[in-house]
Short mmCIF file of C-alpha atoms in Angstrom, two decimals:
data_model
loop_
_atom_site.label_atom_id
_atom_site.label_comp_id
_atom_site.label_asym_id
_atom_site.label_seq_id
_atom_site.Cartn_x
_atom_site.Cartn_y
_atom_site.Cartn_z
CA ASP A 1 11.47 5.70 -10.82
CA ALA A 2 9.83 7.87 -8.19
CA GLY A 3 13.01 8.33 -6.21
CA ILE A 4 12.32 6.21 -3.18
CA THR A 5 14.73 3.54 -2.02
CA GLN A 6 14.70 1.16 0.92
CA SER A 7 17.67 -0.50 2.54
CA PRO A 8 18.49 -3.21 3.15
CA ARG A 9 16.37 -5.23 0.71
CA HIS A 10 16.74 -8.38 2.80
CA LYS A 11 17.78 -8.94 6.38
CA VAL A 12 17.92 -11.90 8.73
CA THR A 13 18.34 -11.10 12.40
CA GLU A 14 18.11 -12.85 15.72
CA THR A 15 15.38 -12.45 18.28
CA GLY A 16 16.14 -9.67 20.73
CA THR A 17 18.49 -7.69 18.52
CA PRO A 18 17.79 -4.13 17.38
CA VAL A 19 17.16 -3.55 13.69
CA THR A 20 16.91 -0.33 11.71
CA LEU A 21 15.39 -0.05 8.26
CA ARG A 22 15.97 2.99 6.11
CA CYS A 23 13.76 4.78 3.63
CA HIS A 24 15.32 7.45 1.45
CA GLN A 25 13.46 9.72 -0.98
CA THR A 26 14.62 12.27 -3.48
CA GLU A 27 11.17 13.76 -4.17
CA ASN A 28 11.22 16.27 -1.30
CA HIS A 29 7.80 14.94 -0.22
CA ARG A 30 6.59 15.94 3.20
CA TYR A 31 4.68 12.78 4.07
CA MET A 32 6.32 9.41 4.64
CA TYR A 33 4.85 6.13 5.86
CA TRP A 34 5.99 2.73 7.06
CA TYR A 35 3.76 -0.29 6.40
CA ARG A 36 4.14 -3.97 7.00
CA GLN A 37 2.71 -6.55 4.62
CA ASP A 38 1.59 -9.95 5.87
CA PRO A 39 -0.40 -12.64 4.05
CA GLY A 40 -4.11 -12.24 4.62
CA HIS A 41 -3.72 -8.80 6.15
CA GLY A 42 -2.77 -6.60 3.24
CA LEU A 43 -0.75 -3.60 4.34
CA ARG A 44 -1.00 -2.14 7.81
CA LEU A 45 0.32 1.25 8.87
CA ILE A 46 3.07 1.23 11.49
CA HIS A 47 4.09 4.88 11.75
CA TYR A 48 3.98 7.95 9.58
CA SER A 49 5.68 11.32 9.40
CA TYR A 50 4.28 14.67 8.35
CA GLY A 51 7.56 16.56 8.49
CA VAL A 52 11.03 16.61 10.00
CA LYS A 53 10.78 15.40 13.59
CA ASP A 54 6.98 15.12 13.26
CA THR A 55 5.77 11.54 13.52
CA ASP A 56 2.73 9.67 14.71
CA LYS A 57 1.58 6.11 15.35
CA GLY A 58 -0.38 3.91 13.03
CA GLU A 59 -2.55 0.89 13.77
CA VAL A 60 0.31 -1.57 14.51
CA SER A 61 2.97 0.59 16.17
CA ASP A 62 3.78 -1.56 19.22
CA GLY A 63 7.43 -2.65 19.18
CA TYR A 64 8.44 -0.06 16.58
CA SER A 65 9.87 3.42 16.71
CA VAL A 66 10.69 5.91 13.95
CA SER A 67 12.82 8.96 13.40
CA ARG A 68 12.99 11.64 10.76
CA SER A 69 15.87 14.06 11.14
CA LYS A 70 15.94 15.05 7.46
CA THR A 71 13.19 15.42 4.87
CA GLU A 72 14.66 12.65 2.74
CA ASP A 73 15.18 9.94 5.38
CA PHE A 74 12.66 8.03 7.49
CA LEU A 75 14.04 5.32 9.75
CA LEU A 76 12.10 2.43 11.26
CA THR A 77 13.63 0.74 14.32
CA LEU A 78 12.69 -2.52 15.94
CA GLU A 79 14.14 -2.05 19.41
CA SER A 80 14.18 -5.77 20.21
CA ALA A 81 13.12 -7.89 17.27
CA THR A 82 10.59 -10.70 17.77
CA SER A 83 9.50 -13.48 15.43
CA SER A 84 6.10 -11.79 15.02
CA GLN A 85 7.91 -8.93 13.31
CA THR A 86 9.01 -11.18 10.46
CA SER A 87 7.37 -9.43 7.54
CA VAL A 88 7.90 -7.37 4.42
CA TYR A 89 8.20 -3.68 5.23
CA PHE A 90 7.27 -0.97 2.77
CA CYS A 91 7.94 2.71 2.84
CA ALA A 92 5.62 5.09 1.00
CA ILE A 93 5.69 8.80 0.27
CA SER A 94 3.12 11.41 -0.63
CA GLY A 95 3.38 15.04 -1.57
CA THR A 96 0.16 15.88 0.24
CA GLU A 97 -1.87 14.59 3.13
CA LEU A 98 -5.05 14.81 1.09
CA GLY A 99 -6.87 11.53 0.94
CA ASP A 100 -7.35 11.55 -2.82
CA TYR A 101 -3.67 11.62 -3.71
CA GLY A 102 -2.38 8.10 -3.13
CA TYR A 103 1.12 6.87 -2.42
CA THR A 104 4.37 6.03 -4.13
CA PHE A 105 5.94 2.91 -2.64
CA GLY A 106 9.48 1.67 -2.24
CA SER A 107 10.48 -1.86 -3.25
CA GLY A 108 10.31 -3.22 0.28
CA THR A 109 12.56 -4.84 2.87
CA ARG A 110 12.07 -8.50 3.66
CA LEU A 111 12.91 -9.02 7.34
CA THR A 112 13.25 -12.44 8.92
CA VAL A 113 13.63 -12.74 12.68
CA VAL A 114 14.97 -16.13 13.78
CA ALA B 1 -13.73 3.37 10.62
CA GLN B 2 -13.43 2.79 6.90
CA SER B 3 -12.47 -0.60 5.49
CA VAL B 4 -12.34 -2.61 2.29
CA THR B 5 -13.05 -6.25 1.63
CA GLN B 6 -11.61 -8.02 -1.39
CA LEU B 7 -13.64 -11.05 -2.38
CA GLY B 8 -11.38 -13.90 -3.39
CA SER B 9 -7.76 -14.17 -2.35
CA HIS B 10 -6.93 -15.93 -5.62
CA VAL B 11 -8.42 -15.46 -9.08
CA SER B 12 -7.37 -17.45 -12.12
CA VAL B 13 -8.28 -16.55 -15.70
CA SER B 14 -7.19 -17.64 -19.15
CA GLU B 15 -5.25 -15.30 -21.38
CA GLY B 16 -7.72 -13.17 -23.32
CA ALA B 17 -10.54 -13.64 -20.81
CA LEU B 18 -12.24 -10.96 -18.75
CA VAL B 19 -10.57 -10.00 -15.50
CA LEU B 20 -12.89 -9.11 -12.60
CA LEU B 21 -11.45 -8.41 -9.14
CA ARG B 22 -13.98 -7.49 -6.49
CA CYS B 23 -13.74 -4.83 -3.81
CA ASN B 24 -16.41 -3.64 -1.42
CA TYR B 25 -15.91 -0.76 0.95
CA SER B 26 -17.37 0.44 4.19
CA SER B 27 -17.34 4.14 4.95
CA SER B 28 -19.46 6.65 6.82
CA VAL B 29 -18.64 9.44 4.38
CA PRO B 30 -17.89 9.49 0.65
CA PRO B 31 -14.55 7.74 0.28
CA TYR B 32 -11.58 7.92 -2.00
CA LEU B 33 -10.82 4.52 -3.49
CA PHE B 34 -7.69 3.10 -5.04
CA TRP B 35 -6.42 0.02 -6.79
CA TYR B 36 -2.74 -0.86 -6.54
CA VAL B 37 -0.82 -3.64 -8.29
CA GLN B 38 2.20 -5.48 -6.88
CA TYR B 39 4.48 -7.52 -9.11
CA PRO B 40 6.75 -10.12 -7.49
CA ASN B 41 9.49 -8.64 -5.30
CA GLN B 42 8.34 -5.11 -6.00
CA GLY B 43 6.47 -2.37 -4.20
CA LEU B 44 2.90 -1.38 -4.91
CA GLN B 45 2.11 0.73 -7.96
CA LEU B 46 -0.98 2.88 -8.31
CA LEU B 47 -3.32 1.52 -11.02
CA LEU B 48 -6.18 3.97 -10.68
CA LYS B 49 -8.13 6.03 -8.19
CA TYR B 50 -11.66 7.29 -7.63
CA THR B 51 -11.91 10.81 -6.26
CA SER B 52 -15.59 11.58 -7.04
CA ALA B 53 -14.97 13.24 -10.41
CA ALA B 54 -16.33 10.32 -12.44
CA THR B 55 -17.77 6.96 -11.42
CA LEU B 56 -15.96 5.04 -14.18
CA VAL B 57 -12.24 5.37 -13.74
CA LYS B 58 -9.66 4.31 -16.29
CA GLY B 59 -6.19 3.34 -15.20
CA ILE B 60 -2.95 2.05 -16.61
CA ASN B 61 -2.50 -1.18 -18.59
CA GLY B 62 -6.13 -1.22 -19.78
CA PHE B 63 -7.70 -1.59 -16.34
CA GLU B 64 -10.78 0.29 -15.22
CA ALA B 65 -13.02 0.37 -12.16
CA GLU B 66 -16.54 1.59 -11.52
CA PHE B 67 -17.67 3.22 -8.30
CA LYS B 68 -21.17 2.04 -7.36
CA LYS B 69 -22.43 3.79 -4.28
CA SER B 70 -25.62 1.71 -4.06
CA GLU B 71 -23.56 -1.48 -3.93
CA THR B 72 -20.61 0.04 -1.99
CA SER B 73 -18.36 -1.52 -4.59
CA PHE B 74 -15.32 -0.58 -6.63
CA HIS B 75 -14.58 -3.65 -8.76
CA LEU B 76 -11.57 -3.74 -11.06
CA THR B 77 -11.97 -5.04 -14.61
CA LYS B 78 -9.99 -5.60 -17.77
CA PRO B 79 -11.65 -6.91 -20.95
CA SER B 80 -8.81 -9.19 -22.01
CA ALA B 81 -6.19 -10.63 -19.67
CA HIS B 82 -2.55 -10.69 -20.64
CA MET B 83 0.16 -12.86 -19.14
CA SER B 84 1.86 -9.73 -17.84
CA ASP B 85 -1.20 -8.97 -15.67
CA ALA B 86 -0.28 -11.77 -13.27
CA ALA B 87 0.33 -10.00 -9.96
CA GLU B 88 -1.30 -9.21 -6.64
CA TYR B 89 -3.91 -6.47 -6.58
CA PHE B 90 -4.88 -4.37 -3.58
CA CYS B 91 -7.93 -2.23 -3.07
CA ALA B 92 -7.58 0.69 -0.65
CA VAL B 93 -9.82 3.36 0.86
CA SER B 94 -9.08 6.69 2.44
CA LEU B 95 -11.27 9.50 3.73
CA PHE B 96 -9.97 12.94 4.52
CA ASN B 97 -6.26 12.30 4.41
CA ASN B 98 -3.70 9.67 3.52
CA ASN B 99 -3.12 8.77 7.16
CA ASP B 100 -6.54 7.12 7.06
CA MET B 101 -5.64 4.81 4.19
CA ARG B 102 -6.78 1.22 4.70
CA PHE B 103 -5.85 -1.68 2.43
CA GLY B 104 -7.65 -4.88 1.59
CA ALA B 105 -5.99 -8.26 2.04
CA GLY B 106 -5.16 -8.52 -1.65
CA THR B 107 -6.16 -10.74 -4.59
CA ARG B 108 -3.56 -12.75 -6.44
CA LEU B 109 -4.32 -12.93 -10.17
CA THR B 110 -3.01 -15.86 -12.18
CA VAL B 111 -3.23 -15.82 -15.98
CA LYS B 112 -3.15 -19.18 -17.74
CA PRO B 113 -1.87 -19.52 -21.30
#
């Protein structure tokens, strides 16, 4: 395994509650990404990080925030969960920002907002 | 902005038959192109990538893809399908850095005995 784990693997939460998803890596990679996967849309970038405390928005960042206080951990927070945020969330890591490198993905977190 | 289009959300083949999954890209500059595979309840795994070194790229599990600039295509093929190939396949494109990565909607491959 590439040393990337996501927790929890499954979560059901109620509308309006805060939710935090965790991505942990043991590869000491600088770049970390959060994606959501929805049928018919493939994967869409939510936020990414290029170092400790360095983060930026992706194409679907509304309603999400992130934090990275350590190289190995990248947290995704839904401040007030909505049903439209029901999705499968994937974390990915990369050792370089170069576009030809590709990603290593975690196994995903399936989030259901009821 | 760059994008990819995967033709066919579902493809079904018989075991032993040719697998062809189609991907067309749109990019203003020479792109980097990727194919990923996702097995049920798992994350995506890199199958192969095109980085301009060679137009025919060989990947894991017997898959290969050919970059055709004139057709803006990067189709994925495998000469003989195996039951274990049943999965969802994603084409992706990036330009200068990984933050630009864009994924297609995915193609689900079914392999019939």
